[in-house]
GROMACS .gro file of C-alpha atoms in nm:
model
  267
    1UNK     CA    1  10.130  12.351  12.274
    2UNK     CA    2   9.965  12.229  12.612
    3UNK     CA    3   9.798  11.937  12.619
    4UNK     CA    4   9.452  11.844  12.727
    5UNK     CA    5   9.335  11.465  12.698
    6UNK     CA    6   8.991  11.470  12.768
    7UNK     CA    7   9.027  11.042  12.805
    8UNK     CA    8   9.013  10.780  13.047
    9UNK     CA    9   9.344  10.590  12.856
   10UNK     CA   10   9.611  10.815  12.772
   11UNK     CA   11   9.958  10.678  12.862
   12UNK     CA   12  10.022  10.947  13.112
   13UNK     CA   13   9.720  11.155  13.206
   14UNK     CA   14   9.470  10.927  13.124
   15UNK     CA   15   9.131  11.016  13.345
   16UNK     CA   16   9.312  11.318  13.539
   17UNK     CA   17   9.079  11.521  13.327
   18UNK     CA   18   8.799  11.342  13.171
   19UNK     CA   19   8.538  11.553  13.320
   20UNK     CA   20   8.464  11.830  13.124
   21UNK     CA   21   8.522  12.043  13.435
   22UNK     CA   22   8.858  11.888  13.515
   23UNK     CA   23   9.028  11.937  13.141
   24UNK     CA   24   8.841  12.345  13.128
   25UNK     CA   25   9.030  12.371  13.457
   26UNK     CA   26   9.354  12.223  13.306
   27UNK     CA   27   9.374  12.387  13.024
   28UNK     CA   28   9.288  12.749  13.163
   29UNK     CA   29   9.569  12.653  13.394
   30UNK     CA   30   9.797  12.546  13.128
   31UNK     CA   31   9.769  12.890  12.915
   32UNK     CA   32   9.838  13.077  13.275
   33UNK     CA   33  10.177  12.891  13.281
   34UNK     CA   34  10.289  13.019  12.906
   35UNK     CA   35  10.081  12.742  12.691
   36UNK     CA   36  10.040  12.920  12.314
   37UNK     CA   37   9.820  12.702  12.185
   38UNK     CA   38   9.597  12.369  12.399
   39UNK     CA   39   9.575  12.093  12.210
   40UNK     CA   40   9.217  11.928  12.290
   41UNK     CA   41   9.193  11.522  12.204
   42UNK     CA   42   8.907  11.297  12.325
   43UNK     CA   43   9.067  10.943  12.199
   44UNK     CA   44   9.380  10.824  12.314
   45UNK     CA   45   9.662  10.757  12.029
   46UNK     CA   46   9.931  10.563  12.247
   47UNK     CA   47  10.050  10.247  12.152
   48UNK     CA   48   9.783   9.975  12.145
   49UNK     CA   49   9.492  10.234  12.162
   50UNK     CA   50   9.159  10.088  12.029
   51UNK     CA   51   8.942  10.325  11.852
   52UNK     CA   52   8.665  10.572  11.989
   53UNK     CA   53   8.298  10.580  11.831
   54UNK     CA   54   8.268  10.916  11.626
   55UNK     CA   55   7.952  10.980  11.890
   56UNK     CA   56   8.196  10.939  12.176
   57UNK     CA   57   8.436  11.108  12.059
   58UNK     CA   58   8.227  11.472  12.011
   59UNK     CA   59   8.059  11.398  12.363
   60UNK     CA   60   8.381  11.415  12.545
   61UNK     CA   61   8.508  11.668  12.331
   62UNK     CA   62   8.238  11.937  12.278
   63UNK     CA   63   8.167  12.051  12.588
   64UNK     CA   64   8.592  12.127  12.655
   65UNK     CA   65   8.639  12.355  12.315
   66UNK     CA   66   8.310  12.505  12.361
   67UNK     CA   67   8.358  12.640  12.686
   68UNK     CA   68   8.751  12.728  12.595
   69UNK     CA   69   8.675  12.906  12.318
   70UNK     CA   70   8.472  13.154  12.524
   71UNK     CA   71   8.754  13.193  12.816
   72UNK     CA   72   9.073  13.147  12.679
   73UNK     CA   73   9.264  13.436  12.367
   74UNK     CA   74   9.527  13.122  12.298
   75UNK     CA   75   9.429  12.872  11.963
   76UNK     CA   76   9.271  12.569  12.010
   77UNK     CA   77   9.380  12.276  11.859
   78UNK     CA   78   9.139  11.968  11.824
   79UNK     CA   79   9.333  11.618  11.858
   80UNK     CA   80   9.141  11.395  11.609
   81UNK     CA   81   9.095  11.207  11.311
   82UNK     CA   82   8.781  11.213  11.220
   83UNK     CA   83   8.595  11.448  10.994
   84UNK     CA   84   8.261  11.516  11.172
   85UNK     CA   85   8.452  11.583  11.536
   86UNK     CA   86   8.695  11.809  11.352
   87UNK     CA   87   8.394  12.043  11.187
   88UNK     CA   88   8.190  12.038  11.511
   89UNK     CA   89   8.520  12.109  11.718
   90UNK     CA   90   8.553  12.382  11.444
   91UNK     CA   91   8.226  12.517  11.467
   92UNK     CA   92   8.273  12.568  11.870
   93UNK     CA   93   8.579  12.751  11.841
   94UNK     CA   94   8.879  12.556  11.723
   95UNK     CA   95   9.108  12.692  11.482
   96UNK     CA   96   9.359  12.394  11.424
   97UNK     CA   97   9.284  12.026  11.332
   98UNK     CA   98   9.558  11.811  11.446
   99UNK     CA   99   9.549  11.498  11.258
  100UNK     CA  100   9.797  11.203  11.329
  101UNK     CA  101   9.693  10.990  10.988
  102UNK     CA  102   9.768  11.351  10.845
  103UNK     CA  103   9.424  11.378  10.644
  104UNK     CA  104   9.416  10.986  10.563
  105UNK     CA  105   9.169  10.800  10.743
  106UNK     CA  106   8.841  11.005  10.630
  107UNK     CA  107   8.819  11.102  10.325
  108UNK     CA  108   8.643  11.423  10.405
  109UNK     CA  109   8.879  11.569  10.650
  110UNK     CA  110   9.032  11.774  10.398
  111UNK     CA  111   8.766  11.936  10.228
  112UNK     CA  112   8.671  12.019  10.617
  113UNK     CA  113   9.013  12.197  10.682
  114UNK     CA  114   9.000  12.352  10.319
  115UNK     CA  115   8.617  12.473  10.387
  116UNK     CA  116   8.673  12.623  10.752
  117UNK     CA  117   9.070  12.791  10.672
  118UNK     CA  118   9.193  12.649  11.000
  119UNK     CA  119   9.531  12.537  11.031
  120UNK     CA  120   9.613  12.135  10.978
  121UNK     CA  121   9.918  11.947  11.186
  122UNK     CA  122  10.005  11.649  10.949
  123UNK     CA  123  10.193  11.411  11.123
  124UNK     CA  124  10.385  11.095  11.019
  125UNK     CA  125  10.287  10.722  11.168
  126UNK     CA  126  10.304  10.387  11.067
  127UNK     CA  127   9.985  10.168  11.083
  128UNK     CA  128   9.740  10.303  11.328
  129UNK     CA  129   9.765  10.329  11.697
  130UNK     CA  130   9.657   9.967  11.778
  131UNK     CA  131   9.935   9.834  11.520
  132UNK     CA  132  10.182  10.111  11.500
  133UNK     CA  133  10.479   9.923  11.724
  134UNK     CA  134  10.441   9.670  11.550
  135UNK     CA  135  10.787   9.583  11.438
  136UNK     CA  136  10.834   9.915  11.249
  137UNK     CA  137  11.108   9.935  11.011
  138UNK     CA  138  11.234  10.215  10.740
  139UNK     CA  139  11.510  10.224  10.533
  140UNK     CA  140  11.586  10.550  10.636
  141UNK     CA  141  11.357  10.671  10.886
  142UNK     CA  142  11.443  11.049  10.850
  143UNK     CA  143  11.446  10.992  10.438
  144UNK     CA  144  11.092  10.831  10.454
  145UNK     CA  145  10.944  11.091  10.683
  146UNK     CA  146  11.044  11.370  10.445
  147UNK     CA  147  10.896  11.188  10.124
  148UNK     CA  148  10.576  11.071  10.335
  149UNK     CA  149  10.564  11.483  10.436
  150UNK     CA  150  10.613  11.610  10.132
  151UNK     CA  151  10.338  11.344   9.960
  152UNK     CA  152  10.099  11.482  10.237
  153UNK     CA  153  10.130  11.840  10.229
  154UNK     CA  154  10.086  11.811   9.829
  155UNK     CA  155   9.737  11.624   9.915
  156UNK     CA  156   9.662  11.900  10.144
  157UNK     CA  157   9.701  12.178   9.881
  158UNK     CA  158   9.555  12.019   9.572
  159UNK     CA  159   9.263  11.935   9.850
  160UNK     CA  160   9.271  12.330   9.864
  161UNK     CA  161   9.468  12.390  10.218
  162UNK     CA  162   9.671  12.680  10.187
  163UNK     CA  163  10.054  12.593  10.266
  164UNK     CA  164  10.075  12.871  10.495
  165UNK     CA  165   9.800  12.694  10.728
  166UNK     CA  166  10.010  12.341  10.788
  167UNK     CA  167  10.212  12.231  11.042
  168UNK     CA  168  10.433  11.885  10.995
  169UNK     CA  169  10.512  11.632  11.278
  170UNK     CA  170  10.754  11.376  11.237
  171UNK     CA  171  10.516  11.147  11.492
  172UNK     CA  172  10.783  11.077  11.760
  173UNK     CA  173  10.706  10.743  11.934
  174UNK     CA  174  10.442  10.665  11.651
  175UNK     CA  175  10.521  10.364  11.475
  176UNK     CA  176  10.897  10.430  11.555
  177UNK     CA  177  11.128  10.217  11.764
  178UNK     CA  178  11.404  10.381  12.025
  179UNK     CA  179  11.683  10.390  11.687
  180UNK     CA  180  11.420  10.559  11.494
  181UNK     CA  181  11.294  10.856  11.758
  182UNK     CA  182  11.697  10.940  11.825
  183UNK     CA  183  11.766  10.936  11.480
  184UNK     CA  184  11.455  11.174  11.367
  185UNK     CA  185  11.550  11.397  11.652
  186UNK     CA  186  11.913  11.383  11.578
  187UNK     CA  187  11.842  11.503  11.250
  188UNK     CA  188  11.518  11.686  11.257
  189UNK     CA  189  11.695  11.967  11.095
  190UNK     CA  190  11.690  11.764  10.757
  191UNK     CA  191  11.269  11.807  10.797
  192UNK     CA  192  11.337  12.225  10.739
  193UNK     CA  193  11.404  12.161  10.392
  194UNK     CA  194  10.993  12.121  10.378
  195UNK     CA  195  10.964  12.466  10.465
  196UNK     CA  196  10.668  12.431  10.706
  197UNK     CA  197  10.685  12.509  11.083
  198UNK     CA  198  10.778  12.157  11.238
  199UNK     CA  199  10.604  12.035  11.543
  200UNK     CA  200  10.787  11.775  11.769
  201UNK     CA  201  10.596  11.583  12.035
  202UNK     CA  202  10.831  11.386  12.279
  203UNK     CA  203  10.658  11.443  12.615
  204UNK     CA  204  10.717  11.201  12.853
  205UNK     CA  205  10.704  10.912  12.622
  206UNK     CA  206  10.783  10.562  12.600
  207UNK     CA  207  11.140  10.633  12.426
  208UNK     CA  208  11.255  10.843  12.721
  209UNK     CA  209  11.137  10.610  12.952
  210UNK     CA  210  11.358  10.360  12.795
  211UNK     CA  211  11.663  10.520  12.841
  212UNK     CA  212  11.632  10.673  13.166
  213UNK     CA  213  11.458  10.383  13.313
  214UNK     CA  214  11.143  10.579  13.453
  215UNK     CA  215  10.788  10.542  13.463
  216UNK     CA  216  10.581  10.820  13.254
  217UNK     CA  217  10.536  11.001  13.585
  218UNK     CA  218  10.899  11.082  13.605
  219UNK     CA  219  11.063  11.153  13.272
  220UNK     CA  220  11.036  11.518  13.311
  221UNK     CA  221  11.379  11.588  13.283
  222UNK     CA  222  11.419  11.341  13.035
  223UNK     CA  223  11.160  11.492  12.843
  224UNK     CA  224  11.336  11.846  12.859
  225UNK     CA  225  11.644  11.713  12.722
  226UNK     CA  226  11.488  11.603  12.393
  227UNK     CA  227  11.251  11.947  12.404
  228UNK     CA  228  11.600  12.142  12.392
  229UNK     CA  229  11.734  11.979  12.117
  230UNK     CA  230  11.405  11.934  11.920
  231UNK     CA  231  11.425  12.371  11.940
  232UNK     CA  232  11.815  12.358  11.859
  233UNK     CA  233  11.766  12.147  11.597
  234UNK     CA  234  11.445  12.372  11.425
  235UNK     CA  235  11.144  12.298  11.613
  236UNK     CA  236  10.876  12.558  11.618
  237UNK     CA  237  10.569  12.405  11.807
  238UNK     CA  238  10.654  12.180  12.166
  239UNK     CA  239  10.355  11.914  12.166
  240UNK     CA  240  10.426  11.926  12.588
  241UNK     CA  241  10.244  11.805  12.905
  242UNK     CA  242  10.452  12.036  13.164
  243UNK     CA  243  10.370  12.419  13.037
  244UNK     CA  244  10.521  12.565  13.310
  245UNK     CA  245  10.870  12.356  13.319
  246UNK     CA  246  10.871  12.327  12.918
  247UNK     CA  247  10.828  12.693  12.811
  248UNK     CA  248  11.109  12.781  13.037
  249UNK     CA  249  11.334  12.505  12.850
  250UNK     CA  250  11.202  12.645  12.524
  251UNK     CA  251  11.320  13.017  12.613
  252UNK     CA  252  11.665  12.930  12.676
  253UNK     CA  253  11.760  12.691  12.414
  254UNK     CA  254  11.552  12.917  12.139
  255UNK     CA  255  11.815  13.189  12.258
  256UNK     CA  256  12.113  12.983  12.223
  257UNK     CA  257  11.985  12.853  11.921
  258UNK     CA  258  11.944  13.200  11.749
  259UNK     CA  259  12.261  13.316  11.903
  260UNK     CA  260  12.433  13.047  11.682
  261UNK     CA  261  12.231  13.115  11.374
  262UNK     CA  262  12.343  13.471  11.439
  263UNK     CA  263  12.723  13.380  11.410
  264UNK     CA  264  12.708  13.185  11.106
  265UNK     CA  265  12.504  13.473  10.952
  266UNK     CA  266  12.841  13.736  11.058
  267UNK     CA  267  13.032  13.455  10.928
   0.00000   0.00000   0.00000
């Protein structure tokens, strides 16, 4: 999953593409490097992000999905949280609504997803972005994820959302501290039990930053560290800024990673 911020604050791309020219251009040259899906958002989620109008929002965004959807084969995903963006985004051409309050801050969001049959990401976070690092705490981050999940995707379906259309994110770096993102990661595996194709986002962020001590601009390496384990460990869908560099990370440790399902099968 490429992404495409079409905003003048994200944490690492922020205003690179906030022309509607310069995020087309980005995109079309993210799906040549092996993207499956672009991920379209027009309001920034990191840390300490205020919110964007709802008019704002679908100016920036419309014009990007509109003219995707007529060049591009791959899905597009629209990045957002609010109801109206996600039925206009629909309406141009996306296919997936990627919600990080997972259907909770409009009401109407699921009826939306439930009316068009697009596919839903519901992902985990404490707070919103402008208070979600906040001094988060869990008793058991990987244990609360799961029941805050499950609680979701049951919201989703009696909302009518067919199960086969979600995706679940655990929300890496969203109201989590360092502990929490190793441990989710560490044990992401505990998150198939849900039986939903899990997508993991750790590109480049704040967490890998901390413990390589480098600025967004150079945790590449870091980031495909975390990418290789996030597949080994039962990640479907790579939330990713670096196509190219990522997909090849992907292909190898999805091969080793069958290869040892493979011999506890024969075993």
């Amino acid at each position: 999953m490429g992404v495409v911020n079409v905003t003048p604050d994200s944490f690492y791309d922020g205003g690179r593409h906030s022309e509607p020219e310069q995020a087309v251009a980005h995109a079309l040259e993210l799906v040549e490097q092996g993207a499956d899906i672009l991920d379209v958002g027009a309001e920034s989620t990191r840390p300490g992000a205020a919110p964007v109008g709802e008019e704002e929002e679908r100016t920036r965004l419309l014009p990007v999905v509109t003219e995707l959807a007529r060049r591009v084969a791959v899905p597009i995903s629209v990045d957002t949280t609010k109801a109206a963006v996600a039925q206009a985004a629909l309406d141009a051409g996306a296919s997936i609504v990627n919600d990080v309050s997972a259907l909770r801050f409009d009401p109407r969001m699921a009826s939306v997803v439930a009316r068009s049959g697009a596919g839903v990401v519901l992902m985990h976070m404490k707070g919103t972005p402008l208070t979600m690092q906040e001094d988060p705490c869990y008793r058991d981050v990987v244990e609360d994820v799961v029941q805050f999940l499950e609680e979701r995707m049951r919201v989703a379906m009696e909302a009518g959302i067919s199960k086969l259309n979600i995706m679940l994110d655990p929300g890496i770096g969203f109201g989590k501290l360092l502990e929490h993102n190793l441990e989710l990661l560490n044990r992401l595996g505990e998150l198939m039990k849900l039986d939903r194709p899990l997508v993991v986002g750790p590109s480049r962020k704040s967490f890998i930053g901390r413990l390589i001590g480098r600025s967004a601009e150079h945790r590449e390496w870091g980031t495909a560290a975390a990418v290789a384990l996030a597949v080994d460990r039962g990640a479907r869908i790579l939330r990713v800024h670096d196509v190219a560099m990522m997909a090849d990370v992907v292909k190898v440790a999805a091969a080793i990673a069958s290869r040892k399902a493979s011999n506890r099968a024969g075993a």
